[in-house]
Coordinates of C-alpha atoms in Angstrom, one line a residue:
X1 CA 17.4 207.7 14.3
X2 CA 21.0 207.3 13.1
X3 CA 22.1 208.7 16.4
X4 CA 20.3 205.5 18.0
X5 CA 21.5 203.3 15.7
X6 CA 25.4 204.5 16.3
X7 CA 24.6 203.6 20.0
X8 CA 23.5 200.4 19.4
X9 CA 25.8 199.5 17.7
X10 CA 28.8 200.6 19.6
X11 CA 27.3 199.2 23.0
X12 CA 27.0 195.7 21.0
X13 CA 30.6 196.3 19.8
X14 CA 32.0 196.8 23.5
X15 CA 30.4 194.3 24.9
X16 CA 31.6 191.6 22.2
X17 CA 35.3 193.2 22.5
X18 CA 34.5 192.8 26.1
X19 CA 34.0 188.7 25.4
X20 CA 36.8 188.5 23.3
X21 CA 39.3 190.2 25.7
X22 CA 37.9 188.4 28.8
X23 CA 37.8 184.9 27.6
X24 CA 40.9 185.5 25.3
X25 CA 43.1 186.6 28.8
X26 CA 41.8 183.8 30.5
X27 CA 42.7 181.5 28.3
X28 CA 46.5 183.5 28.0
X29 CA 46.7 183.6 31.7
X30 CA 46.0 180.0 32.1
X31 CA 48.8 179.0 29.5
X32 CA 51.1 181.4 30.5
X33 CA 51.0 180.6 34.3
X34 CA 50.7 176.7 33.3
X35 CA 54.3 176.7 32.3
X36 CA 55.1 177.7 36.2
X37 CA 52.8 175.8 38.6
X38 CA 51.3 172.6 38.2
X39 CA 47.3 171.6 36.7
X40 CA 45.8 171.5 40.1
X41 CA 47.6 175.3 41.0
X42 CA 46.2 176.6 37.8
X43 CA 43.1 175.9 38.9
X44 CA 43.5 178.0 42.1
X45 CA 44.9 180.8 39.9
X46 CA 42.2 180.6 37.9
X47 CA 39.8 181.3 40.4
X48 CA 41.9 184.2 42.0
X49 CA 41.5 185.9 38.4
X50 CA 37.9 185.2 38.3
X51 CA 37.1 186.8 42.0
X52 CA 39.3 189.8 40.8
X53 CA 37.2 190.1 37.9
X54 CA 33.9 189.9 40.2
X55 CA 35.2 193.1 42.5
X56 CA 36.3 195.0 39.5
X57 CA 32.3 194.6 38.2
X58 CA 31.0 195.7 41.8
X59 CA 33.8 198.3 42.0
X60 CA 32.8 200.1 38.8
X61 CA 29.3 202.2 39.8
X62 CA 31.2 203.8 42.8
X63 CA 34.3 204.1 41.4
X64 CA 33.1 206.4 38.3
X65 CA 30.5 208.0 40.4
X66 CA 34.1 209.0 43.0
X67 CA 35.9 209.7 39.8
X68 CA 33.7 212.1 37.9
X69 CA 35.4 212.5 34.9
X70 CA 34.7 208.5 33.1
X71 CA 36.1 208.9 30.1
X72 CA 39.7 209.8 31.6
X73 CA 38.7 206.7 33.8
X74 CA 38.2 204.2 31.1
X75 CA 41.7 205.6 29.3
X76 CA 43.8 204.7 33.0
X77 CA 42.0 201.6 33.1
X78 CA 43.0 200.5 29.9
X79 CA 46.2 201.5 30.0
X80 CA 46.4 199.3 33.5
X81 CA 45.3 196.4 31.9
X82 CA 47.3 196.5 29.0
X83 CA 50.3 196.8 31.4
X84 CA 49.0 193.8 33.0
X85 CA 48.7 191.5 30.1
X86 CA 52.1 192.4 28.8
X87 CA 53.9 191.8 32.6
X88 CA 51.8 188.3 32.5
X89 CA 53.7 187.2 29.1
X90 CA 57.1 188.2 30.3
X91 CA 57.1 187.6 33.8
X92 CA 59.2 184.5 35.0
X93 CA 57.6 184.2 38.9
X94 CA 54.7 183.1 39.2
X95 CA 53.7 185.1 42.1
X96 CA 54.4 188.3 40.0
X97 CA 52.2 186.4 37.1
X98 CA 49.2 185.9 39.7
X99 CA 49.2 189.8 40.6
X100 CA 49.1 190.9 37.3
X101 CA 46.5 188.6 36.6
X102 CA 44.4 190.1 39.2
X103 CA 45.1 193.6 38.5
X104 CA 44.4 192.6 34.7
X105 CA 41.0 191.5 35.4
X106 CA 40.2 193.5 38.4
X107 CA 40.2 196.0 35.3
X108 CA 38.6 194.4 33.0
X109 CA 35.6 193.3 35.0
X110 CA 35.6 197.3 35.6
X111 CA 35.4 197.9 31.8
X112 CA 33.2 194.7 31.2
X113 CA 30.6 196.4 33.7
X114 CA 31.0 200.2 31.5
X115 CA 30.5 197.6 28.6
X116 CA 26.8 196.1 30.0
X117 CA 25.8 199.2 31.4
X118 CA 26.0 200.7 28.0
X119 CA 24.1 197.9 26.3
X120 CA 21.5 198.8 28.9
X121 CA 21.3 202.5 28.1
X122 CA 21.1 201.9 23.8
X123 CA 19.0 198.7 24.3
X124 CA 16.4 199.6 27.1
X125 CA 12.8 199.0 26.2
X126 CA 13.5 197.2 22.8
X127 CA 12.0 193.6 21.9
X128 CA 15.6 192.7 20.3
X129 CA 17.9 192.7 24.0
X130 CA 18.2 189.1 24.0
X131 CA 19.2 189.2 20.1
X132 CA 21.4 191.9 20.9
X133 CA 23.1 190.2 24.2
X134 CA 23.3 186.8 22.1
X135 CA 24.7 188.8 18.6
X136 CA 27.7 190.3 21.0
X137 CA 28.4 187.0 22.7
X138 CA 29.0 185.2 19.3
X139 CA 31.0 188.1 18.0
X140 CA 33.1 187.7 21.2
X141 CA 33.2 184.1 20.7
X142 CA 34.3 184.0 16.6
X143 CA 36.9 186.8 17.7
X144 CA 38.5 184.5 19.8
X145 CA 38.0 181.6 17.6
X146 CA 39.6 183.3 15.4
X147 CA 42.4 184.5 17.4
X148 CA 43.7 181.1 18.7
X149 CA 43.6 179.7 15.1
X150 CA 45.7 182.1 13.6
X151 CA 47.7 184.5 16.0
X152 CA 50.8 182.8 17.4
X153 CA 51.1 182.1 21.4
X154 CA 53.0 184.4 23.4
X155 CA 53.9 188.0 23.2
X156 CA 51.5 188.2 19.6
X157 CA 48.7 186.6 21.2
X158 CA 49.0 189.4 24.2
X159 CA 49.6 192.1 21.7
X160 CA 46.0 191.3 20.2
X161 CA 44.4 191.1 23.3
X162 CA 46.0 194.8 24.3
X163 CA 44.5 195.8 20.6
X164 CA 41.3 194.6 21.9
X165 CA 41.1 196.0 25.3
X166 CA 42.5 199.6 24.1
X167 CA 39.7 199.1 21.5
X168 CA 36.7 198.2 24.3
X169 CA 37.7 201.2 26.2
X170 CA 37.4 203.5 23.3
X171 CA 34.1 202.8 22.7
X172 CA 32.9 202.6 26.4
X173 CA 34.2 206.4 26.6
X174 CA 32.8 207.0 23.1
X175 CA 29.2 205.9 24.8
X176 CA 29.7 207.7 28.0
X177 CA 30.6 211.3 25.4
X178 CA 26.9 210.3 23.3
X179 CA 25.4 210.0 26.8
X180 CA 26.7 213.5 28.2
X181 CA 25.5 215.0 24.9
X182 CA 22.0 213.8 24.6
X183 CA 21.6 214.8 28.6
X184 CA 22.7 218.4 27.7
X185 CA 20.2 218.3 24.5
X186 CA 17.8 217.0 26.6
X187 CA 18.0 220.0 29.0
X188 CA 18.2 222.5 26.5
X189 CA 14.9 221.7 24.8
X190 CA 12.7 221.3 28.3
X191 CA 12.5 224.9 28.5
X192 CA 11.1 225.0 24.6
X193 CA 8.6 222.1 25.3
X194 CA 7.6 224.0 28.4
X195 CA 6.5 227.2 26.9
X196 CA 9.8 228.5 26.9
X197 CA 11.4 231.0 24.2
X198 CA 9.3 229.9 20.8
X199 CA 5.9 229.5 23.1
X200 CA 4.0 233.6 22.5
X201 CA 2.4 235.0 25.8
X202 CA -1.2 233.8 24.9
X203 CA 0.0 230.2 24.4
X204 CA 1.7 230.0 27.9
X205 CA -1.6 231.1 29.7
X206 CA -3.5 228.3 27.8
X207 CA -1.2 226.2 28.6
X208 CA -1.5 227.6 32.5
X209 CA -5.2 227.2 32.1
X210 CA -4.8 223.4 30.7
X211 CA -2.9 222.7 33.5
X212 CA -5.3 224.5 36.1
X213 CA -8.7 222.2 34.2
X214 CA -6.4 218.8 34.5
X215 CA -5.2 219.5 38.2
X216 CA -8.6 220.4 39.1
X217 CA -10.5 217.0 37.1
X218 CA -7.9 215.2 39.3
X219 CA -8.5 216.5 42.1
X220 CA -12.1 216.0 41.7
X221 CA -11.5 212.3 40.4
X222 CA -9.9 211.4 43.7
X223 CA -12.9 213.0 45.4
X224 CA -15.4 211.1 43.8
X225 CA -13.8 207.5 43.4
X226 CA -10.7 207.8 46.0
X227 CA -10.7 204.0 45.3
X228 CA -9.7 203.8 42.0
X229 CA -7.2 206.4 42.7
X230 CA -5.7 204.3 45.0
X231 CA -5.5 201.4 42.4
X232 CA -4.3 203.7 39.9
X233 CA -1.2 204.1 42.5
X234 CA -0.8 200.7 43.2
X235 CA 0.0 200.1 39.6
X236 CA 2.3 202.8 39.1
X237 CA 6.2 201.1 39.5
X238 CA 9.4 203.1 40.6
X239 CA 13.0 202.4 40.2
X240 CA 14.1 200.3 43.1
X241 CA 10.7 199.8 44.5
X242 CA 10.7 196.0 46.8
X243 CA 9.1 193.6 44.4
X244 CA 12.1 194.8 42.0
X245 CA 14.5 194.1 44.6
X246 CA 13.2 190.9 45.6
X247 CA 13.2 189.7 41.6
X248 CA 17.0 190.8 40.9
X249 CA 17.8 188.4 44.6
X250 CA 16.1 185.4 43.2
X251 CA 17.7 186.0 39.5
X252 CA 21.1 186.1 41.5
X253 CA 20.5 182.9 42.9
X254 CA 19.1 181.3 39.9
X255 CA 22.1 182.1 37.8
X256 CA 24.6 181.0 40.5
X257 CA 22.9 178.0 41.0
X258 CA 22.7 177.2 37.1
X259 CA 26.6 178.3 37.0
X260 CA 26.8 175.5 39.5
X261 CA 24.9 173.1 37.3
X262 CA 26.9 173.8 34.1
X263 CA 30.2 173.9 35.8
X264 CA 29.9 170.3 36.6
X265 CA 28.6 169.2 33.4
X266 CA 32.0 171.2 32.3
X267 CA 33.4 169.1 35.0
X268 CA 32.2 166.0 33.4
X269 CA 33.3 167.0 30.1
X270 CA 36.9 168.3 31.0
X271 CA 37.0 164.5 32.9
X272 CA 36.0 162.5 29.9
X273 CA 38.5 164.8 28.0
X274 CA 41.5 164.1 30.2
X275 CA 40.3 160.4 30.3
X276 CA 40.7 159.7 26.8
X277 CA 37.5 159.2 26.1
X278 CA 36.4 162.2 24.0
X279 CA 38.8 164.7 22.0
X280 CA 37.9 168.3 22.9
X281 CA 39.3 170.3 20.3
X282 CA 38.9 174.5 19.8
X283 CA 36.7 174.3 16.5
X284 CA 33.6 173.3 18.4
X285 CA 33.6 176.6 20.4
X286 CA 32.3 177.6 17.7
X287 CA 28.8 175.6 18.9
X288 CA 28.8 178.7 22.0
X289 CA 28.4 181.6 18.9
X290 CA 26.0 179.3 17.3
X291 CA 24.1 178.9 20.3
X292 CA 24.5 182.0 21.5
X293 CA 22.6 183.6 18.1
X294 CA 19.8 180.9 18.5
X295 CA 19.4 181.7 21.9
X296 CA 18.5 185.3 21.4
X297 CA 16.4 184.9 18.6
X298 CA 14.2 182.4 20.8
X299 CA 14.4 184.0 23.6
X300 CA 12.7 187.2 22.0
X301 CA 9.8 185.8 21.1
X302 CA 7.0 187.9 21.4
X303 CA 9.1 190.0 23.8
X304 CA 11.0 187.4 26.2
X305 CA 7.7 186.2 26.8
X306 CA 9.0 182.3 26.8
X307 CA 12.3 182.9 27.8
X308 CA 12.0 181.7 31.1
X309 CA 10.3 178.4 29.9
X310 CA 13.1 177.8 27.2
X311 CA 16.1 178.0 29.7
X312 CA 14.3 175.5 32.0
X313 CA 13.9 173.3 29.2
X314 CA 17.9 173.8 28.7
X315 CA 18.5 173.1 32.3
X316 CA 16.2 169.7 31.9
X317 CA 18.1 168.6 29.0
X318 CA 21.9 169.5 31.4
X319 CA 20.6 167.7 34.0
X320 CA 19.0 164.6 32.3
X321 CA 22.8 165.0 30.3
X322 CA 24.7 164.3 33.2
X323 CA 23.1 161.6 34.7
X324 CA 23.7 160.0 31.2
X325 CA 26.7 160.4 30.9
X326 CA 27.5 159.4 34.8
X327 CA 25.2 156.1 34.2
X328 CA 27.4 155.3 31.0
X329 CA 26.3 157.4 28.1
X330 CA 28.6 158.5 25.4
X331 CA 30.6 161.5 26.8
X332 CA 30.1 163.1 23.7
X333 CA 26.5 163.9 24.9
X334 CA 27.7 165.8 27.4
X335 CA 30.3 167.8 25.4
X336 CA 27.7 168.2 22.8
X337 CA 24.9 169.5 25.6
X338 CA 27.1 172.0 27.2
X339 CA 28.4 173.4 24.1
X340 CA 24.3 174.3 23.5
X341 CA 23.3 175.2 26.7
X342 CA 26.6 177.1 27.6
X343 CA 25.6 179.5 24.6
X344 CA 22.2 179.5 25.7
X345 CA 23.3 180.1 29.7
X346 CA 25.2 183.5 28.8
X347 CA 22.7 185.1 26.7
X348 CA 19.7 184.5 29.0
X349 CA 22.1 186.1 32.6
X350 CA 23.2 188.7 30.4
X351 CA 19.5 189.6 28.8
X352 CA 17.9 189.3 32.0
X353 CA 19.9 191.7 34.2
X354 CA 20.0 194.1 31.1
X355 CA 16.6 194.2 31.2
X356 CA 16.6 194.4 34.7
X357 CA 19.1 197.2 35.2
X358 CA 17.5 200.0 34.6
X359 CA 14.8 199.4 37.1
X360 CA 17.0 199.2 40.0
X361 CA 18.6 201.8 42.1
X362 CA 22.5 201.5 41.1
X363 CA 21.3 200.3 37.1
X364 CA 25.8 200.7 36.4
X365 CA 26.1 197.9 39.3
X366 CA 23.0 195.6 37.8
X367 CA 23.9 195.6 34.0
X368 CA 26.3 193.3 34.8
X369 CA 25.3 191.2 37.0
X370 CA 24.8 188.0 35.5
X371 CA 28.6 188.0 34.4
X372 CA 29.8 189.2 38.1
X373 CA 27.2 186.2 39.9
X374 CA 28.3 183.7 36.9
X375 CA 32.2 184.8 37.8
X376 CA 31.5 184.4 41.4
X377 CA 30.6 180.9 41.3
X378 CA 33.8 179.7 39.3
X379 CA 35.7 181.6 41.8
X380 CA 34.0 179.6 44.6
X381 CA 33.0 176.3 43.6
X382 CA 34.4 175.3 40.6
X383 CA 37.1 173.3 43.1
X384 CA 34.4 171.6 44.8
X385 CA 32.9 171.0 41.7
X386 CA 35.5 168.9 40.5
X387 CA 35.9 167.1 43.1
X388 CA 32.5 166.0 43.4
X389 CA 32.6 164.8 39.8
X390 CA 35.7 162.7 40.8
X391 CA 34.0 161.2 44.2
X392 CA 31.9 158.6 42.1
X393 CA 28.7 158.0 40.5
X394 CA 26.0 158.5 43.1
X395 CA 27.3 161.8 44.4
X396 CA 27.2 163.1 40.9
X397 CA 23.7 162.0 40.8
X398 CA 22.6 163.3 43.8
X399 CA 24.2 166.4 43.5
X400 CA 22.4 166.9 40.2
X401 CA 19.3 166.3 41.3
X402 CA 19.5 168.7 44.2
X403 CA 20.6 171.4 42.2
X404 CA 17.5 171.0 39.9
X405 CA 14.9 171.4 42.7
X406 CA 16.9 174.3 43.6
X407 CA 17.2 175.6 40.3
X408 CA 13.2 174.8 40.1
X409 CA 12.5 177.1 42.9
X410 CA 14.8 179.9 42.1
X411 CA 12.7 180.0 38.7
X412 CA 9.7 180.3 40.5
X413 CA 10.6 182.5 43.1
X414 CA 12.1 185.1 39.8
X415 CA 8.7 184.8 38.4
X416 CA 10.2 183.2 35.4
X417 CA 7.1 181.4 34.8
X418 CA 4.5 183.7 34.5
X419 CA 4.1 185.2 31.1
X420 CA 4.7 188.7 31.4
X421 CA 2.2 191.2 29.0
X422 CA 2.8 192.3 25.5
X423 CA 3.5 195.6 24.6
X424 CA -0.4 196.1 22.9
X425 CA -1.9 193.9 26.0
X426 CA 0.0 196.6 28.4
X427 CA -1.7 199.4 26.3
X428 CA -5.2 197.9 26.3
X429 CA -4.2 197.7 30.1
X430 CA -3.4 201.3 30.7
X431 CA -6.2 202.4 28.2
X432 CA -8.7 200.5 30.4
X433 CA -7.5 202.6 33.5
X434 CA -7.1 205.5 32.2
X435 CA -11.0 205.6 31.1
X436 CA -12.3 204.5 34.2
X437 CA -9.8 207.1 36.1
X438 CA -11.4 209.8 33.8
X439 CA -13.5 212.2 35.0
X440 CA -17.8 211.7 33.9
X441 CA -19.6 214.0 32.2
X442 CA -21.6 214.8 35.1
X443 CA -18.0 215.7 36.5
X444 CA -16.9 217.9 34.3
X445 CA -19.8 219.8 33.9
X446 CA -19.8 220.8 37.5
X447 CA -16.0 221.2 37.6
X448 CA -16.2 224.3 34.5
X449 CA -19.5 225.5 36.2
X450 CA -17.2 225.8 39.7
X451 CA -14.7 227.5 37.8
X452 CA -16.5 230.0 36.0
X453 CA -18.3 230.8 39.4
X454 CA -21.8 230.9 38.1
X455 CA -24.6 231.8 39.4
X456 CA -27.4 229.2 40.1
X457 CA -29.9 231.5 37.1
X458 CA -26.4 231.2 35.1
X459 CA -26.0 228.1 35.2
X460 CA -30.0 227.3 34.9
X461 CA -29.5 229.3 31.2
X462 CA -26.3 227.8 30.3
X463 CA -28.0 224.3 30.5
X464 CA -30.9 225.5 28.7
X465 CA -28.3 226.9 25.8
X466 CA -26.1 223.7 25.2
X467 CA -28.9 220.9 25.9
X468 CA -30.1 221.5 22.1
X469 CA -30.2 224.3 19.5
X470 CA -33.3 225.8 20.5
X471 CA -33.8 229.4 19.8
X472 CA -33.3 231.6 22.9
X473 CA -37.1 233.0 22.5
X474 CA -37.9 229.2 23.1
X475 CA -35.2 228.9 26.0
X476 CA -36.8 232.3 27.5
X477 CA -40.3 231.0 27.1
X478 CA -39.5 227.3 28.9
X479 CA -37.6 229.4 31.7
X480 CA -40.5 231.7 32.4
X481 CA -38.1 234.9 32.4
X482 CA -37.9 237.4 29.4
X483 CA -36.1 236.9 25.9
X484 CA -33.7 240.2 27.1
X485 CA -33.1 238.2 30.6
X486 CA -31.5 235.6 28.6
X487 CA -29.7 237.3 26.1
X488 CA -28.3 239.6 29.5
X489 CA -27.8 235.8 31.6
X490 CA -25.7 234.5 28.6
X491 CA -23.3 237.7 27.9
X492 CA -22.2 237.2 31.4
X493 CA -22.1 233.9 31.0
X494 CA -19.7 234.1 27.7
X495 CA -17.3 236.5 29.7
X496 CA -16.9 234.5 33.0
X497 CA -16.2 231.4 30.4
X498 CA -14.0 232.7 28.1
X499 CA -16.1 231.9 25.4
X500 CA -17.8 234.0 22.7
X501 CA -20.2 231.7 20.3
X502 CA -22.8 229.1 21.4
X503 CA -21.4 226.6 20.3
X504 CA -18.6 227.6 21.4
X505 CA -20.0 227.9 25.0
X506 CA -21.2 224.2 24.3
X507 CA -17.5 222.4 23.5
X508 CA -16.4 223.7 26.5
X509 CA -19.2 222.7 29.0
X510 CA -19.2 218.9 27.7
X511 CA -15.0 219.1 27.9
X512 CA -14.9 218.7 23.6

C-alpha cells in the first residue's frame, strides 16, 4: 500500500515539475529571444520550440525502447536540456538562441512524455485520474507563479528552471527503477501462485484436476450454447483492438480542434491586452491552478462519467465568449473565460489520453498525447489564428462558429456523450454473463459422469444414491437388483470418483 502511494505520488510530482519547467522555459525563451528579434519573429520562434517539443513527445517510446537502459537515458537528457537552458541565457545570436531552444524542448517533450507515461502506470484504473491530472497542473502552475514573483530574470531564473528539470528527471528514473522492481517481484511469485515451491504434491494434482473439470465445463459450455460463447467473445476488449484506435483518432481531433478554439479566444485576449483595453497581469494565472483543481474534481464524478458533458458546456461558454467580446462585450469576459476554461482544457486532454493509454498498443507514445496534439496546434495555427482575430468582426464570428460544429462532431464521433458504466453497473454486467455462460446442472452432471467413465448400471445407482437419503435397502428394492449389487455398484463407483462417503459422492455430482 505504501509502495502505491510512493508511486503516486512521484508520477504526480514529475508531471507538475514537468509543467513548471515547460511553461517556465517558454516563458524564458520568449524573453530571452525577445531582446534579439522583433514581436512578430518571437512568435515564429515560439512555434519552432513548440514543434520541437511535439517530436521530442513522439520520439520518446522508440527512443527508450532503442536505448534499453532508461534511466541512464533520462540522466543524458537532462543534462542536455540543462545545457540548453543555460546556452539560451548567454547566447547573443539569435540563431544560436533558436537551436538551443529546440534542442531544450525537443528534450523536455521527451521527459514530459516519461512524465505522463508514469502517471498512467501509478494512476491506471483509479476513479481520482482527472483529480490527479488537475492536482499536478496546479502544482505546475503555483510553481511558476511563484517563480516569476520572486526569482530574478536572467541567469537565476534559468538556474531554477535547471533545478527543476534535474529534479523531473530524477523522479521519472526513480519510476522507471519501482517499475523494474515490481516486474521482477511479479515474476518471482507466479511460480508460488502456480503450485510452485510452497504448493505439496497432492495440492498440485488438485489443482491439475481443477483445471481439467473447468476446461472440460467450457468446452461443454461452447458445445451446448456456441452462441453465447460467441457473445461472451464479443465482449472481451484487447489492447489496441479498432474501436480503441478509432476513439484515440477522434480524441486527437477534438483536442486540436478545441486548441484551435481557445487559441483564438487567447488571441482575443492578448488583442484587447495590447489594445489597452484590459490589463493582463501574472497574478491571475493563478485562475489556471484554480481551475485546474475544480476541473478534476468535476470531472471525476461518479468516475468521469460527465466529463464529456462538462467540457462541452466549457466550449459553449468560449464560444458564446468570443462572439461577446467581438460584438462589443467587456474584454474582461473573455480574459476571465479563458483563464476558466484554459484550466479546465488541460486537465480534461491530459485525463483523457491517461486513461486512454494503457489500452493502446504504444501506451509510452499515448500518455501524452493530449500535450503533443495541444503543442501541435500552437506550432501550426497559432499564426493564422492571429491573424484571423485581426481580419475583423465577421471572420471572427464565422470562424467561431465553424469550429463549434466541428468541435460538436469530434465529441460525438469520441463517444463523449454516452455515459460510460460504473464500476458496480460493470460488475452486475459481468455477473450476468458469467451465470448465463455457466454450465446447468444437467451439464455438469453428465460432464463428472463422462469423466468417471461410468457405466450405464453405475450411473443408474449413483442417481439413485444422491437424489435423497434413502437407505440403500430402499435404493436396491426401487432398482429391482439386490442390496449386495448396490453396495458392489457404489464401491466402484467411490473409486472411479475419487470419493469415499455418500455425501461425499453427492457434492461432487451436483459440482458443490
Amino acid at each position: 500500500m505504501f509502495s502505491v502511494v510512493r508511486q503516486s505520488f512521484q508520477s504526480l510530482s514529475a508531471l507538475a515539475l514537468f509543467t513548471f519547467a515547460f511553461l517556465g522555459s517558454e516563458f524564458f525563451f520568449d524573453s530571452r529571444i525577445g531582446l534579439l528579434i522583433s514581436a512578430e519573429g518571437v512568435v515564429g520562434a515560439q512555434a519552432m520550440i513548440l514543434g520541437a517539443s511535439v517530436v521530442g513527445f513522439l520520439a520518446y517510446a522508440p527512443i527508450s525502447k532503442l536505448a534499453g537502459g532508461r534511466r541512464a537515458l533520462r540522466a543524458v537528457e537532462a543534462v542536455g536540456a540543462i545545457a540548453a537552458l543555460a546556452t539560451i541565457a548567454v547566447a547573443e545570436s539569435a540563431l544560436a538562441m533558436q537551436i538551443a531552444g529546440c534542442i531544450a524542448f525537443f528534450l523536455l517533450g521527451s521527459l514530459g512524455a516519461e512524465a505522463h507515461w508514469s502517471m498512467a502506470r501509478a494512476f491506471e484504473g483509479s476513479p481520482s485520474l482527472a483529480k490527479g491530472a488537475g492536482a499536478a497542473y496546479a502544482a505546475g502552475i503555483l510553481l511558476q507563479f511563484l517563480s516569476n514573483q520572486f526569482v530574478p530574470a536572467g541567469m537565476a531564473d534559468a538556474a531554477v528552471l535547471c533545478v527543476g528539470v534535474a529534479a523531473l528527471a530524477a523522479l521519472a528514473a526513480a519510476g522507471e527503477c519501482d517499475e523494474e522492481t515490481a516486474d521482477q517481484q511479479s515474476d518471482g511469485t507466479t511460480g508460488e501462485h502456480a503450485g510452485g515451491p510452497v504448493a505439496t504434491e497432492s495440492s498440485g494434482q488438485i489443482t491439475r484436476q481443477e483445471q481439467s473439470i473447468r476446461a472440460s465445463l467450457a468446452a461443454l459450455t461452447k458445445k451446448a450454447r456456441p452462441e453465447q460463447a460467441a457473445a461472451d467473445s464479443s465482449q472481451q476488449i484487447t489492447p489496441g483492438d479498432a474501436k480503441t484506435a478509432i476513439r484515440a483518432v477522434w480524441l486527437l481531433a477534438l483536442v486540436v480542434l478545441l486548441a484551435c478554439m481557445f487559441s483564438t479566444l487567447d488571441n482575443v485576449v492578448t488583442l484587447a491586452n495590447a489594445q489597452g483595453s484590459i490589463s493582463v497581469e501574472t497574478w491571475p494565472r493563478l485562475f489556471l491552478a484554480a481551475s485546474g483543481l475544480a476541473a478534476g474534481v468535476l470531472f471525476d464524478i461518479r468516475e468521469r462519467r460527465y466529463m464529456g458533458f462538462i467540457m462541452f458546456a466549457v466550449t459553449v461558454l468560449s464560444t458564446i465568449s468570443i462572439l461577446a467580446v467581438e460584438a462589443g462585450a467587456s474584454p474582461v469576459i473573455g480574459l476571465i473565460v479563458f483563464y476558466v476554461s484554459s484550466g479546465f482544457f488541460v486537465t480534461f486532454f491530459t485525463t483523457t489520453f491517461l486513461q486512454l493509454a494503457p489500452r493502446m498498443r504504444t501506451p509510452q507514445l499515448w500518455a501524452g498525447m493530449g500535450r503533443a496534439a495541444n503543442n501541435l496546434c500552437a506550432f501550426t495555427v497559432s499564426g493564422v489564428s492571429m491573424m484571423l482575430t485581426q481580419s475583423g468582426i465577421a471572420a471572427v464570428m464565422i470562424a467561431s462558429l465553424i469550429l463549434f460544429v466541428l468541435v460538436s462532431v469530434a465529441f460525438v464521433g469520441a463517444g463523449l456523450f454516452r455515459l460510460p458504466s460504473t464500476v458496480g453497473e460493470r460488475e452486475a454486467i459481468q455477473a450476468g454473463l458469467a451465470a448465463a455462460a455457466a454450465p446447468t446442472p444437467e451439464e455438469v452432471q453428465a460432464e463428472f459422469i463422462s469423466r468417471s467413465g461410468l457405466t450405464p448400471r453405475e450411473e443408474e445407482v449413483l442417481r439413485a444414491v444422491t437424489a435423497d437419503e434413502r437407505p440403500l435397502k430402499q435404493v436396491a428394492d426401487d432398482l429391482g437388483i439386490s442390496l449386495r449389487m448396490v453396495q458392489r455398484h457404489l464401491t466402484n463407483i467411490y473409486s472411479k470418483t475419487d470419493t469415499q462417503t455418500r455425501a461425499g459422492l453427492t457434492r461432487a455430482f451436483f459440482g458443490k
